[in-house]
Amino acid sequence: MRQIDLNAEIARLRQLGSIFEDLHTEIRSLTLTPGTDARQQLTAKITATNELAQQTMERLAALDGSQYAAVPGSRPALEALASIVVAASVAASDLASALFANPWEGAPFPGPPADETAVRKARHAEAVPAMAEHLADAAHQLDLAHTGCYYLASGITRDLKQHAEQDQSTPAPKITDSQYAVLARLSAGGGTRYVISRYGVLKAIDKDRATVNVATLNALIKRGLVEVDTTTPLHQGQRLHVTAEGQRALARHKPVTTPARTAAVAPPATKQAAAGRTR
């Protein structure tokens, strides 16, 4: 579970909503004249819309798997954020459709002579309403996107406030200093539980590959303070991460002593060499 600045994410969502709103206004006021000018304008708007879709996906990636995922109501919020990605992508597709409807001035296939002026006029007359319809559809999707961003920013703010109030009123799980030390290490980047196939011995390490006490770890897993990714077998290594309850226990516990990382054990050969140098 990644720890991120949720207030910064809320600010980014509001900023993203403002940009969506500006682009929506630009698209609504856009009047296209078929030809090269329409191509240039649509190309710029398609590029801008795709960039907004990318920024929305970045916000979704930041929130997904962060501490926000433990907040009640986060699942529908993440689904709503994913729907904004859809709205932005559909808007870009609508603008691309307007680009496709723009009549191009290339030469036709060989055939009987035709009145090119009349043909051009007819093609332009057909293209104008089609392009206008695609623009209207794109503007609608951008309106949905900008409204969704503002709604999410307010909703996440409300969810965090309610969660904080509930968190303060509910007693956190009690843990020992040794359990606190393991939780502190795993919360910094997770860990891995694995088995040595040759001996069938269960081992665990943190992100820095320092050994984690298995008995303490098992007690934390049993209490739901640490979660194990059992989708992979033990001989391949199973990821460990601190749950929301584990984070609460970690935040509330006041250790008697500051937890120290387990010291790396030097191999016997290294010990002997060191002893020889001190003689």
Short mmCIF file of C-alpha atoms in Angstrom, two decimals:
data_model
loop_
_atom_site.label_atom_id
_atom_site.label_comp_id
_atom_site.label_asym_id
_atom_site.label_seq_id
_atom_site.Cartn_x
_atom_site.Cartn_y
_atom_site.Cartn_z
CA MET A 1 0.00 0.00 0.00
CA ARG A 2 1.61 3.23 -1.18
CA GLN A 3 1.49 6.33 1.02
CA ILE A 4 0.71 9.44 -1.05
CA ASP A 5 -0.33 13.01 -0.34
CA LEU A 6 -4.12 12.76 -0.75
CA ASN A 7 -4.65 16.49 -0.35
CA ALA A 8 -2.29 17.04 -3.29
CA GLU A 9 -4.29 14.50 -5.33
CA ILE A 10 -7.52 16.34 -4.52
CA ALA A 11 -5.93 19.60 -5.72
CA ARG A 12 -4.78 17.89 -8.92
CA LEU A 13 -8.30 16.60 -9.58
CA ARG A 14 -9.71 20.11 -9.21
CA GLN A 15 -7.05 21.46 -11.56
CA LEU A 16 -7.81 18.69 -14.05
CA GLY A 17 -11.51 19.54 -13.85
CA SER A 18 -10.71 23.17 -14.61
CA ILE A 19 -8.71 22.19 -17.70
CA PHE A 20 -11.54 19.92 -18.89
CA GLU A 21 -13.95 22.83 -18.41
CA ASP A 22 -11.77 25.19 -20.46
CA LEU A 23 -11.47 22.66 -23.28
CA HIS A 24 -15.24 22.06 -23.18
CA THR A 25 -15.81 25.80 -23.63
CA GLU A 26 -13.34 25.93 -26.52
CA ILE A 27 -15.00 23.02 -28.31
CA ARG A 28 -18.48 24.51 -27.88
CA SER A 29 -17.38 27.81 -29.39
CA LEU A 30 -15.49 26.17 -32.24
CA THR A 31 -16.83 26.89 -35.74
CA LEU A 32 -15.22 24.76 -38.39
CA THR A 33 -14.84 25.69 -42.03
CA PRO A 34 -14.13 22.52 -44.03
CA GLY A 35 -10.58 22.31 -45.27
CA THR A 36 -7.05 22.77 -43.99
CA ASP A 37 -8.10 25.18 -41.21
CA ALA A 38 -10.50 22.59 -39.76
CA ARG A 39 -7.77 19.95 -39.85
CA GLN A 40 -5.35 22.15 -37.94
CA GLN A 41 -7.91 23.09 -35.27
CA LEU A 42 -9.13 19.53 -34.78
CA THR A 43 -5.59 18.14 -34.62
CA ALA A 44 -4.76 20.53 -31.76
CA LYS A 45 -7.96 19.64 -29.86
CA ILE A 46 -7.49 15.89 -30.32
CA THR A 47 -3.94 16.15 -28.96
CA ALA A 48 -5.10 18.21 -25.95
CA THR A 49 -7.94 15.79 -25.17
CA ASN A 50 -5.67 12.74 -25.35
CA GLU A 51 -3.24 14.47 -22.98
CA LEU A 52 -6.10 15.01 -20.50
CA ALA A 53 -7.03 11.34 -20.76
CA GLN A 54 -3.42 10.46 -19.94
CA GLN A 55 -3.37 12.82 -16.94
CA THR A 56 -6.60 11.26 -15.66
CA MET A 57 -5.07 7.79 -15.93
CA GLU A 58 -2.09 9.06 -13.93
CA ARG A 59 -4.42 10.23 -11.16
CA LEU A 60 -6.18 6.85 -11.22
CA ALA A 61 -2.83 5.05 -10.96
CA ALA A 62 -1.80 7.26 -8.03
CA LEU A 63 -4.98 6.63 -6.02
CA ASP A 64 -5.32 2.94 -6.85
CA GLY A 65 -3.35 0.90 -4.33
CA SER A 66 -2.63 3.90 -2.10
CA GLN A 67 -3.89 4.32 1.45
CA TYR A 68 -7.05 5.82 -0.05
CA ALA A 69 -8.13 2.30 -1.11
CA ALA A 70 -8.78 1.53 2.59
CA VAL A 71 -11.25 4.43 2.93
CA PRO A 72 -14.96 3.44 2.75
CA GLY A 73 -16.39 4.62 -0.57
CA SER A 74 -13.06 4.54 -2.39
CA ARG A 75 -14.15 1.78 -4.78
CA PRO A 76 -17.00 3.74 -6.41
CA ALA A 77 -14.75 6.80 -6.47
CA LEU A 78 -12.06 4.89 -8.37
CA GLU A 79 -14.71 3.55 -10.74
CA ALA A 80 -15.93 7.12 -11.31
CA LEU A 81 -12.37 8.24 -12.03
CA ALA A 82 -12.03 5.42 -14.56
CA SER A 83 -15.26 6.64 -16.18
CA ILE A 84 -13.64 10.05 -16.63
CA VAL A 85 -10.87 8.32 -18.59
CA VAL A 86 -13.63 6.85 -20.77
CA ALA A 87 -15.29 10.27 -21.24
CA ALA A 88 -11.99 11.88 -22.27
CA SER A 89 -11.20 9.03 -24.65
CA VAL A 90 -14.67 9.15 -26.23
CA ALA A 91 -14.33 12.93 -26.63
CA ALA A 92 -11.04 12.41 -28.47
CA SER A 93 -12.76 9.81 -30.65
CA ASP A 94 -15.61 12.24 -31.43
CA LEU A 95 -13.08 14.88 -32.45
CA ALA A 96 -11.31 12.31 -34.62
CA SER A 97 -14.66 11.55 -36.25
CA ALA A 98 -15.06 15.25 -37.02
CA LEU A 99 -11.60 15.15 -38.57
CA PHE A 100 -12.66 12.18 -40.68
CA ALA A 101 -15.80 14.03 -41.80
CA ASN A 102 -13.71 16.96 -42.98
CA PRO A 103 -13.65 16.84 -46.83
CA TRP A 104 -10.17 16.33 -48.22
CA GLU A 105 -9.07 18.00 -51.42
CA GLY A 106 -7.20 15.13 -53.06
CA ALA A 107 -7.77 13.96 -56.62
CA PRO A 108 -10.58 11.41 -57.20
CA PHE A 109 -10.22 8.09 -59.01
CA PRO A 110 -10.04 8.36 -62.82
CA GLY A 111 -13.46 8.62 -64.42
CA PRO A 112 -15.76 10.75 -66.52
CA PRO A 113 -15.18 14.52 -66.21
CA ALA A 114 -17.19 16.17 -63.43
CA ASP A 115 -18.00 19.66 -62.29
CA GLU A 116 -15.38 19.86 -59.52
CA THR A 117 -16.79 23.11 -58.18
CA ALA A 118 -20.25 21.61 -57.74
CA VAL A 119 -18.82 18.43 -56.24
CA ARG A 120 -16.71 20.42 -53.77
CA LYS A 121 -19.70 22.53 -52.76
CA ALA A 122 -21.85 19.45 -52.19
CA ARG A 123 -19.15 17.71 -50.13
CA HIS A 124 -18.69 20.79 -47.94
CA ALA A 125 -22.45 21.12 -47.43
CA GLU A 126 -22.60 17.50 -46.28
CA ALA A 127 -19.54 17.81 -44.02
CA VAL A 128 -20.58 20.91 -42.04
CA PRO A 129 -23.52 19.38 -40.09
CA ALA A 130 -21.65 16.08 -39.58
CA MET A 131 -18.65 17.87 -38.11
CA ALA A 132 -20.89 20.04 -35.93
CA GLU A 133 -22.61 16.93 -34.54
CA HIS A 134 -19.29 15.31 -33.65
CA LEU A 135 -18.16 18.53 -31.96
CA ALA A 136 -21.35 18.60 -29.88
CA ASP A 137 -20.79 14.98 -28.81
CA ALA A 138 -17.19 15.76 -27.84
CA ALA A 139 -18.27 18.82 -25.84
CA HIS A 140 -20.82 16.69 -23.96
CA GLN A 141 -18.16 14.14 -22.97
CA LEU A 142 -15.79 16.89 -21.82
CA ASP A 143 -18.60 18.38 -19.74
CA LEU A 144 -19.08 15.00 -18.06
CA ALA A 145 -15.33 14.79 -17.42
CA HIS A 146 -15.01 18.23 -15.85
CA THR A 147 -18.10 17.69 -13.66
CA GLY A 148 -16.77 14.29 -12.61
CA CYS A 149 -13.42 15.72 -11.52
CA TYR A 150 -15.03 18.36 -9.29
CA TYR A 151 -17.46 15.80 -7.89
CA LEU A 152 -14.63 13.40 -7.08
CA ALA A 153 -12.50 16.09 -5.43
CA SER A 154 -15.39 16.99 -3.11
CA GLY A 155 -16.31 13.34 -2.53
CA ILE A 156 -12.78 12.27 -1.62
CA THR A 157 -12.47 15.23 0.77
CA ARG A 158 -15.72 14.21 2.45
CA ASP A 159 -14.72 10.52 2.60
CA LEU A 160 -11.38 11.32 4.22
CA LYS A 161 -13.01 13.53 6.83
CA GLN A 162 -15.61 10.90 7.73
CA HIS A 163 -12.97 8.18 7.78
CA ALA A 164 -10.74 10.23 10.08
CA GLU A 165 -13.62 10.85 12.49
CA GLN A 166 -14.52 7.17 12.53
CA ASP A 167 -10.87 6.21 12.88
CA GLN A 168 -10.51 8.38 15.99
CA SER A 169 -13.64 6.93 17.60
CA THR A 170 -12.69 3.27 16.99
CA PRO A 171 -9.92 1.79 19.16
CA ALA A 172 -6.88 0.71 17.17
CA PRO A 173 -5.59 -2.87 17.54
CA LYS A 174 -3.07 -3.23 20.36
CA ILE A 175 0.37 -4.45 19.35
CA THR A 176 3.66 -5.19 21.07
CA ASP A 177 6.92 -3.36 20.42
CA SER A 178 8.22 -6.31 18.38
CA GLN A 179 5.05 -6.31 16.26
CA TYR A 180 5.39 -2.54 15.85
CA ALA A 181 8.96 -3.00 14.60
CA VAL A 182 7.84 -5.51 11.94
CA LEU A 183 4.88 -3.35 10.87
CA ALA A 184 7.13 -0.29 10.58
CA ARG A 185 9.53 -2.14 8.30
CA LEU A 186 6.83 -3.67 6.11
CA SER A 187 4.92 -0.38 5.80
CA ALA A 188 8.03 1.20 4.27
CA GLY A 189 7.75 -0.94 1.14
CA GLY A 190 6.27 -4.32 1.90
CA GLY A 191 8.10 -7.60 2.11
CA THR A 192 8.14 -11.20 0.89
CA ARG A 193 7.31 -14.53 2.50
CA TYR A 194 8.85 -17.64 0.95
CA VAL A 195 9.85 -21.21 1.68
CA ILE A 196 13.21 -22.86 1.14
CA SER A 197 12.15 -25.93 -0.85
CA ARG A 198 15.06 -28.08 0.20
CA TYR A 199 14.25 -27.78 3.89
CA GLY A 200 10.63 -26.60 3.89
CA VAL A 201 11.56 -23.70 6.19
CA LEU A 202 9.38 -20.58 6.05
CA LYS A 203 11.30 -17.33 5.75
CA ALA A 204 10.35 -13.65 5.40
CA ILE A 205 12.26 -10.52 4.42
CA ASP A 206 11.49 -6.82 4.05
CA LYS A 207 12.13 -4.69 0.95
CA ASP A 208 15.81 -4.36 1.92
CA ARG A 209 16.09 -8.17 2.20
CA ALA A 210 16.60 -8.02 5.96
CA THR A 211 15.10 -10.99 7.82
CA VAL A 212 11.67 -10.62 9.41
CA ASN A 213 10.75 -12.71 12.46
CA VAL A 214 8.31 -15.33 11.14
CA ALA A 215 6.54 -15.93 14.46
CA THR A 216 5.81 -12.21 14.84
CA LEU A 217 4.77 -12.00 11.19
CA ASN A 218 2.35 -14.94 11.55
CA ALA A 219 0.73 -13.25 14.56
CA LEU A 220 0.21 -10.07 12.52
CA ILE A 221 -1.21 -12.03 9.57
CA LYS A 222 -3.61 -13.92 11.88
CA ARG A 223 -4.90 -10.62 13.29
CA GLY A 224 -5.39 -9.12 9.81
CA LEU A 225 -2.70 -6.47 10.28
CA VAL A 226 -0.56 -7.85 7.46
CA GLU A 227 -1.93 -9.33 4.25
CA VAL A 228 -0.29 -11.99 2.10
CA ASP A 229 -0.64 -12.20 -1.67
CA THR A 230 -1.44 -15.90 -2.03
CA THR A 231 -1.89 -15.70 -5.80
CA THR A 232 1.75 -16.81 -6.11
CA PRO A 233 3.17 -20.00 -4.55
CA LEU A 234 5.45 -19.84 -1.55
CA HIS A 235 8.49 -21.14 -3.43
CA GLN A 236 8.20 -18.13 -5.77
CA GLY A 237 7.69 -15.70 -2.90
CA GLN A 238 4.46 -14.12 -1.66
CA ARG A 239 4.22 -10.35 -1.29
CA LEU A 240 3.42 -8.88 2.13
CA HIS A 241 1.80 -5.52 2.81
CA VAL A 242 0.38 -3.77 5.85
CA THR A 243 -3.43 -3.55 5.89
CA ALA A 244 -5.48 -0.50 6.86
CA GLU A 245 -5.90 -1.91 10.38
CA GLY A 246 -2.17 -2.49 10.53
CA GLN A 247 -1.57 1.13 9.57
CA ARG A 248 -3.95 2.25 12.34
CA ALA A 249 -2.16 0.07 14.87
CA LEU A 250 1.18 1.44 13.70
CA ALA A 251 -0.02 5.05 13.98
CA ARG A 252 -1.49 4.64 17.48
CA HIS A 253 1.20 2.52 19.14
CA LYS A 254 3.84 4.28 21.22
CA PRO A 255 6.88 1.99 21.42
CA VAL A 256 8.95 1.93 24.59
CA THR A 257 12.11 1.91 22.48
CA THR A 258 12.71 2.99 18.90
CA PRO A 259 12.52 -0.08 16.64
CA ALA A 260 15.87 -0.97 15.15
CA ARG A 261 16.32 -2.88 11.92
CA THR A 262 17.52 -6.41 12.35
CA ALA A 263 21.29 -6.38 11.91
CA ALA A 264 22.62 -8.35 8.99
CA VAL A 265 24.42 -11.52 10.14
CA ALA A 266 27.96 -11.69 8.83
CA PRO A 267 29.01 -15.07 7.30
CA PRO A 268 31.46 -17.13 9.43
CA ALA A 269 34.29 -16.54 6.92
CA THR A 270 33.83 -12.80 7.28
CA LYS A 271 33.86 -13.08 11.07
CA GLN A 272 37.07 -15.11 11.02
CA ALA A 273 38.77 -12.62 8.70
CA ALA A 274 37.72 -9.75 10.95
CA ALA A 275 39.02 -11.60 14.01
CA GLY A 276 42.35 -12.19 12.28
CA ARG A 277 42.78 -8.51 11.55
CA THR A 278 42.26 -7.58 15.22
CA ARG A 279 44.86 -9.94 16.56
#
